[in-house]
Amino acid sequence: MNNERWRIVRTGSDYSLIPLPTIDPSQTPIRLASKSALKLGSPLRFDSEPGRRGAAG
């Protein structure tokens, strides 16, 4: 969809697709549902540096 110039936006922890004006003139966001939610107690931690993931240890 990015190749078709749709935009992906994030609001808090929610992601939405914004269609092109030619498809939806009002460009109403389409909310994306997560298929794999981050579980509480997960060993994944997110650093402030883009592209880095650290494990709890």
PDB file of N, CA and C in Angstrom:
ATOM      1  N   MET A   1       0.813  -1.193   0.000  1.00  0.00           N
ATOM      2  CA  MET A   1       0.000   0.000   0.000  1.00  0.00           C
ATOM      3  C   MET A   1       0.858   1.258   0.000  1.00  0.00           C
ATOM      4  N   ASN A   2       2.035   1.215   0.605  1.00  0.00           N
ATOM      5  CA  ASN A   2       2.904   2.375   0.555  1.00  0.00           C
ATOM      6  C   ASN A   2       3.318   2.697  -0.870  1.00  0.00           C
ATOM      7  N   ASN A   3       3.436   1.683  -1.725  1.00  0.00           N
ATOM      8  CA  ASN A   3       3.783   1.925  -3.111  1.00  0.00           C
ATOM      9  C   ASN A   3       2.688   2.678  -3.842  1.00  0.00           C
ATOM     10  N   GLU A   4       1.490   2.611  -3.328  1.00  0.00           N
ATOM     11  CA  GLU A   4       0.360   3.330  -3.911  1.00  0.00           C
ATOM     12  C   GLU A   4       0.180   4.699  -3.243  1.00  0.00           C
ATOM     13  N   ARG A   5       1.100   5.078  -2.384  1.00  0.00           N
ATOM     14  CA  ARG A   5       1.146   6.367  -1.679  1.00  0.00           C
ATOM     15  C   ARG A   5       0.084   6.527  -0.601  1.00  0.00           C
ATOM     16  N   TRP A   6      -0.444   5.417  -0.092  1.00  0.00           N
ATOM     17  CA  TRP A   6      -1.271   5.503   1.104  1.00  0.00           C
ATOM     18  C   TRP A   6      -0.337   5.877   2.248  1.00  0.00           C
ATOM     19  N   ARG A   7      -0.839   6.567   3.233  1.00  0.00           N
ATOM     20  CA  ARG A   7      -0.026   6.925   4.393  1.00  0.00           C
ATOM     21  C   ARG A   7      -0.398   6.050   5.575  1.00  0.00           C
ATOM     22  N   ILE A   8       0.589   5.759   6.401  1.00  0.00           N
ATOM     23  CA  ILE A   8       0.375   5.044   7.657  1.00  0.00           C
ATOM     24  C   ILE A   8       0.689   6.040   8.763  1.00  0.00           C
ATOM     25  N   VAL A   9      -0.255   6.240   9.669  1.00  0.00           N
ATOM     26  CA  VAL A   9      -0.054   7.176  10.772  1.00  0.00           C
ATOM     27  C   VAL A   9      -0.239   6.448  12.098  1.00  0.00           C
ATOM     28  N   ARG A  10       0.462   6.947  13.097  1.00  0.00           N
ATOM     29  CA  ARG A  10       0.373   6.383  14.440  1.00  0.00           C
ATOM     30  C   ARG A  10      -0.165   7.441  15.382  1.00  0.00           C
ATOM     31  N   THR A  11      -1.162   7.068  16.158  1.00  0.00           N
ATOM     32  CA  THR A  11      -1.711   7.935  17.201  1.00  0.00           C
ATOM     33  C   THR A  11      -1.655   7.141  18.491  1.00  0.00           C
ATOM     34  N   GLY A  12      -0.726   7.488  19.363  1.00  0.00           N
ATOM     35  CA  GLY A  12      -0.520   6.701  20.580  1.00  0.00           C
ATOM     36  C   GLY A  12      -0.025   5.327  20.184  1.00  0.00           C
ATOM     37  N   SER A  13      -0.764   4.287  20.537  1.00  0.00           N
ATOM     38  CA  SER A  13      -0.372   2.929  20.175  1.00  0.00           C
ATOM     39  C   SER A  13      -1.215   2.387  19.017  1.00  0.00           C
ATOM     40  N   ASP A  14      -2.052   3.241  18.414  1.00  0.00           N
ATOM     41  CA  ASP A  14      -2.911   2.828  17.302  1.00  0.00           C
ATOM     42  C   ASP A  14      -2.314   3.265  15.970  1.00  0.00           C
ATOM     43  N   TYR A  15      -2.469   2.411  14.949  1.00  0.00           N
ATOM     44  CA  TYR A  15      -2.016   2.706  13.601  1.00  0.00           C
ATOM     45  C   TYR A  15      -3.220   2.754  12.677  1.00  0.00           C
ATOM     46  N   SER A  16      -3.164   3.674  11.703  1.00  0.00           N
ATOM     47  CA  SER A  16      -4.243   3.815  10.730  1.00  0.00           C
ATOM     48  C   SER A  16      -3.659   4.026   9.345  1.00  0.00           C
ATOM     49  N   LEU A  17      -4.438   3.632   8.337  1.00  0.00           N
ATOM     50  CA  LEU A  17      -4.108   3.905   6.943  1.00  0.00           C
ATOM     51  C   LEU A  17      -4.904   5.110   6.497  1.00  0.00           C
ATOM     52  N   ILE A  18      -4.269   5.992   5.737  1.00  0.00           N
ATOM     53  CA  ILE A  18      -4.954   7.140   5.165  1.00  0.00           C
ATOM     54  C   ILE A  18      -4.991   6.923   3.651  1.00  0.00           C
ATOM     55  N   PRO A  19      -6.183   6.716   3.077  1.00  0.00           N
ATOM     56  CA  PRO A  19      -6.268   6.480   1.636  1.00  0.00           C
ATOM     57  C   PRO A  19      -6.027   7.759   0.832  1.00  0.00           C
ATOM     58  N   LEU A  20      -5.746   7.577  -0.436  1.00  0.00           N
ATOM     59  CA  LEU A  20      -5.561   8.708  -1.341  1.00  0.00           C
ATOM     60  C   LEU A  20      -6.874   9.455  -1.525  1.00  0.00           C
ATOM     61  N   PRO A  21      -6.805  10.753  -1.813  1.00  0.00           N
ATOM     62  CA  PRO A  21      -8.038  11.516  -2.040  1.00  0.00           C
ATOM     63  C   PRO A  21      -8.843  10.995  -3.228  1.00  0.00           C
ATOM     64  N   THR A  22      -8.187  10.358  -4.186  1.00  0.00           N
ATOM     65  CA  THR A  22      -8.917   9.807  -5.330  1.00  0.00           C
ATOM     66  C   THR A  22      -9.769   8.599  -4.930  1.00  0.00           C
ATOM     67  N   ILE A  23      -9.399   7.930  -3.839  1.00  0.00           N
ATOM     68  CA  ILE A  23     -10.150   6.772  -3.346  1.00  0.00           C
ATOM     69  C   ILE A  23     -11.196   7.202  -2.326  1.00  0.00           C
ATOM     70  N   ASP A  24     -10.794   8.097  -1.417  1.00  0.00           N
ATOM     71  CA  ASP A  24     -11.698   8.622  -0.388  1.00  0.00           C
ATOM     72  C   ASP A  24     -11.407  10.107  -0.246  1.00  0.00           C
ATOM     73  N   PRO A  25     -12.223  10.983  -0.867  1.00  0.00           N
ATOM     74  CA  PRO A  25     -11.958  12.423  -0.828  1.00  0.00           C
ATOM     75  C   PRO A  25     -11.791  12.996   0.582  1.00  0.00           C
ATOM     76  N   SER A  26     -12.461  12.405   1.576  1.00  0.00           N
ATOM     77  CA  SER A  26     -12.329  12.918   2.949  1.00  0.00           C
ATOM     78  C   SER A  26     -11.117  12.313   3.657  1.00  0.00           C
ATOM     79  N   GLN A  27     -10.472  11.327   3.039  1.00  0.00           N
ATOM     80  CA  GLN A  27      -9.297  10.641   3.581  1.00  0.00           C
ATOM     81  C   GLN A  27      -9.531  10.177   5.025  1.00  0.00           C
ATOM     82  N   THR A  28     -10.627   9.480   5.230  1.00  0.00           N
ATOM     83  CA  THR A  28     -10.987   8.951   6.538  1.00  0.00           C
ATOM     84  C   THR A  28     -10.000   7.863   6.947  1.00  0.00           C
ATOM     85  N   PRO A  29      -9.358   7.995   8.128  1.00  0.00           N
ATOM     86  CA  PRO A  29      -8.406   6.965   8.580  1.00  0.00           C
ATOM     87  C   PRO A  29      -9.084   5.607   8.756  1.00  0.00           C
ATOM     88  N   ILE A  30      -8.374   4.551   8.350  1.00  0.00           N
ATOM     89  CA  ILE A  30      -8.832   3.175   8.515  1.00  0.00           C
ATOM     90  C   ILE A  30      -7.956   2.548   9.590  1.00  0.00           C
ATOM     91  N   ARG A  31      -8.532   2.289  10.753  1.00  0.00           N
ATOM     92  CA  ARG A  31      -7.749   1.767  11.874  1.00  0.00           C
ATOM     93  C   ARG A  31      -7.274   0.350  11.580  1.00  0.00           C
ATOM     94  N   LEU A  32      -6.004   0.098  11.882  1.00  0.00           N
ATOM     95  CA  LEU A  32      -5.426  -1.224  11.697  1.00  0.00           C
ATOM     96  C   LEU A  32      -5.455  -1.972  13.020  1.00  0.00           C
ATOM     97  N   ALA A  33      -5.896  -3.211  12.981  1.00  0.00           N
ATOM     98  CA  ALA A  33      -5.937  -4.047  14.181  1.00  0.00           C
ATOM     99  C   ALA A  33      -4.615  -4.795  14.305  1.00  0.00           C
ATOM    100  N   SER A  34      -4.099  -4.877  15.503  1.00  0.00           N
ATOM    101  CA  SER A  34      -2.871  -5.626  15.763  1.00  0.00           C
ATOM    102  C   SER A  34      -3.184  -7.110  15.798  1.00  0.00           C
ATOM    103  N   LYS A  35      -2.305  -7.892  15.193  1.00  0.00           N
ATOM    104  CA  LYS A  35      -2.469  -9.343  15.241  1.00  0.00           C
ATOM    105  C   LYS A  35      -1.624  -9.963  16.344  1.00  0.00           C
ATOM    106  N   SER A  36      -0.683  -9.204  16.863  1.00  0.00           N
ATOM    107  CA  SER A  36       0.161  -9.739  17.933  1.00  0.00           C
ATOM    108  C   SER A  36       0.491  -8.622  18.913  1.00  0.00           C
ATOM    109  N   ALA A  37      -0.311  -8.500  19.924  1.00  0.00           N
ATOM    110  CA  ALA A  37      -0.115  -7.458  20.932  1.00  0.00           C
ATOM    111  C   ALA A  37       1.100  -7.778  21.796  1.00  0.00           C
ATOM    112  N   LEU A  38       1.822  -6.739  22.200  1.00  0.00           N
ATOM    113  CA  LEU A  38       2.941  -6.908  23.114  1.00  0.00           C
ATOM    114  C   LEU A  38       2.360  -7.274  24.478  1.00  0.00           C
ATOM    115  N   LYS A  39       2.757  -8.405  25.005  1.00  0.00           N
ATOM    116  CA  LYS A  39       2.196  -8.895  26.257  1.00  0.00           C
ATOM    117  C   LYS A  39       2.911  -8.281  27.450  1.00  0.00           C
ATOM    118  N   LEU A  40       2.168  -8.070  28.535  1.00  0.00           N
ATOM    119  CA  LEU A  40       2.779  -7.574  29.761  1.00  0.00           C
ATOM    120  C   LEU A  40       3.817  -8.581  30.229  1.00  0.00           C
ATOM    121  N   GLY A  41       4.950  -8.095  30.680  1.00  0.00           N
ATOM    122  CA  GLY A  41       6.015  -8.981  31.134  1.00  0.00           C
ATOM    123  C   GLY A  41       6.894  -9.456  30.000  1.00  0.00           C
ATOM    124  N   SER A  42       6.700  -8.909  28.804  1.00  0.00           N
ATOM    125  CA  SER A  42       7.521  -9.295  27.651  1.00  0.00           C
ATOM    126  C   SER A  42       8.966  -8.883  27.901  1.00  0.00           C
ATOM    127  N   PRO A  43       9.931  -9.684  27.438  1.00  0.00           N
ATOM    128  CA  PRO A  43      11.337  -9.316  27.609  1.00  0.00           C
ATOM    129  C   PRO A  43      11.775  -8.203  26.667  1.00  0.00           C
ATOM    130  N   LEU A  44      10.924  -7.790  25.719  1.00  0.00           N
ATOM    131  CA  LEU A  44      11.300  -6.736  24.785  1.00  0.00           C
ATOM    132  C   LEU A  44      11.213  -5.370  25.447  1.00  0.00           C
ATOM    133  N   ARG A  45      12.222  -4.573  25.207  1.00  0.00           N
ATOM    134  CA  ARG A  45      12.250  -3.195  25.675  1.00  0.00           C
ATOM    135  C   ARG A  45      12.644  -2.334  24.487  1.00  0.00           C
ATOM    136  N   PHE A  46      12.091  -1.157  24.369  1.00  0.00           N
ATOM    137  CA  PHE A  46      12.390  -0.287  23.250  1.00  0.00           C
ATOM    138  C   PHE A  46      13.246   0.878  23.721  1.00  0.00           C
ATOM    139  N   ASP A  47      14.424   1.010  23.088  1.00  0.00           N
ATOM    140  CA  ASP A  47      15.340   2.105  23.390  1.00  0.00           C
ATOM    141  C   ASP A  47      14.894   3.356  22.644  1.00  0.00           C
ATOM    142  N   SER A  48      15.498   4.486  22.998  1.00  0.00           N
ATOM    143  CA  SER A  48      15.164   5.730  22.324  1.00  0.00           C
ATOM    144  C   SER A  48      15.822   5.811  20.948  1.00  0.00           C
ATOM    145  N   GLU A  49      16.837   4.972  20.677  1.00  0.00           N
ATOM    146  CA  GLU A  49      17.496   4.982  19.376  1.00  0.00           C
ATOM    147  C   GLU A  49      16.703   4.144  18.386  1.00  0.00           C
ATOM    148  N   PRO A  50      16.360   4.733  17.235  1.00  0.00           N
ATOM    149  CA  PRO A  50      15.612   3.961  16.224  1.00  0.00           C
ATOM    150  C   PRO A  50      16.432   2.747  15.760  1.00  0.00           C
ATOM    151  N   GLY A  51      15.750   1.643  15.588  1.00  0.00           N
ATOM    152  CA  GLY A  51      16.406   0.447  15.066  1.00  0.00           C
ATOM    153  C   GLY A  51      17.073  -0.420  16.106  1.00  0.00           C
ATOM    154  N   ARG A  52      17.072  -0.020  17.374  1.00  0.00           N
ATOM    155  CA  ARG A  52      17.700  -0.830  18.423  1.00  0.00           C
ATOM    156  C   ARG A  52      16.644  -1.437  19.309  1.00  0.00           C
ATOM    157  N   ARG A  53      16.799  -2.721  19.569  1.00  0.00           N
ATOM    158  CA  ARG A  53      15.921  -3.391  20.532  1.00  0.00           C
ATOM    159  C   ARG A  53      16.836  -4.059  21.547  1.00  0.00           C
ATOM    160  N   GLY A  54      16.442  -3.994  22.781  1.00  0.00           N
ATOM    161  CA  GLY A  54      17.228  -4.636  23.813  1.00  0.00           C
ATOM    162  C   GLY A  54      16.395  -5.655  24.553  1.00  0.00           C
ATOM    163  N   ALA A  55      17.058  -6.634  25.108  1.00  0.00           N
ATOM    164  CA  ALA A  55      16.361  -7.650  25.914  1.00  0.00           C
ATOM    165  C   ALA A  55      16.615  -7.342  27.373  1.00  0.00           C
ATOM    166  N   ALA A  56      15.613  -7.605  28.178  1.00  0.00           N
ATOM    167  CA  ALA A  56      15.773  -7.406  29.617  1.00  0.00           C
ATOM    168  C   ALA A  56      16.761  -8.429  30.128  1.00  0.00           C
ATOM    169  N   GLY A  57      17.581  -8.048  31.057  1.00  0.00           N
ATOM    170  CA  GLY A  57      18.573  -8.998  31.506  1.00  0.00           C
ATOM    171  C   GLY A  57      19.110  -8.781  32.845  1.00  0.00           C
TER     172      GLY A  57
END
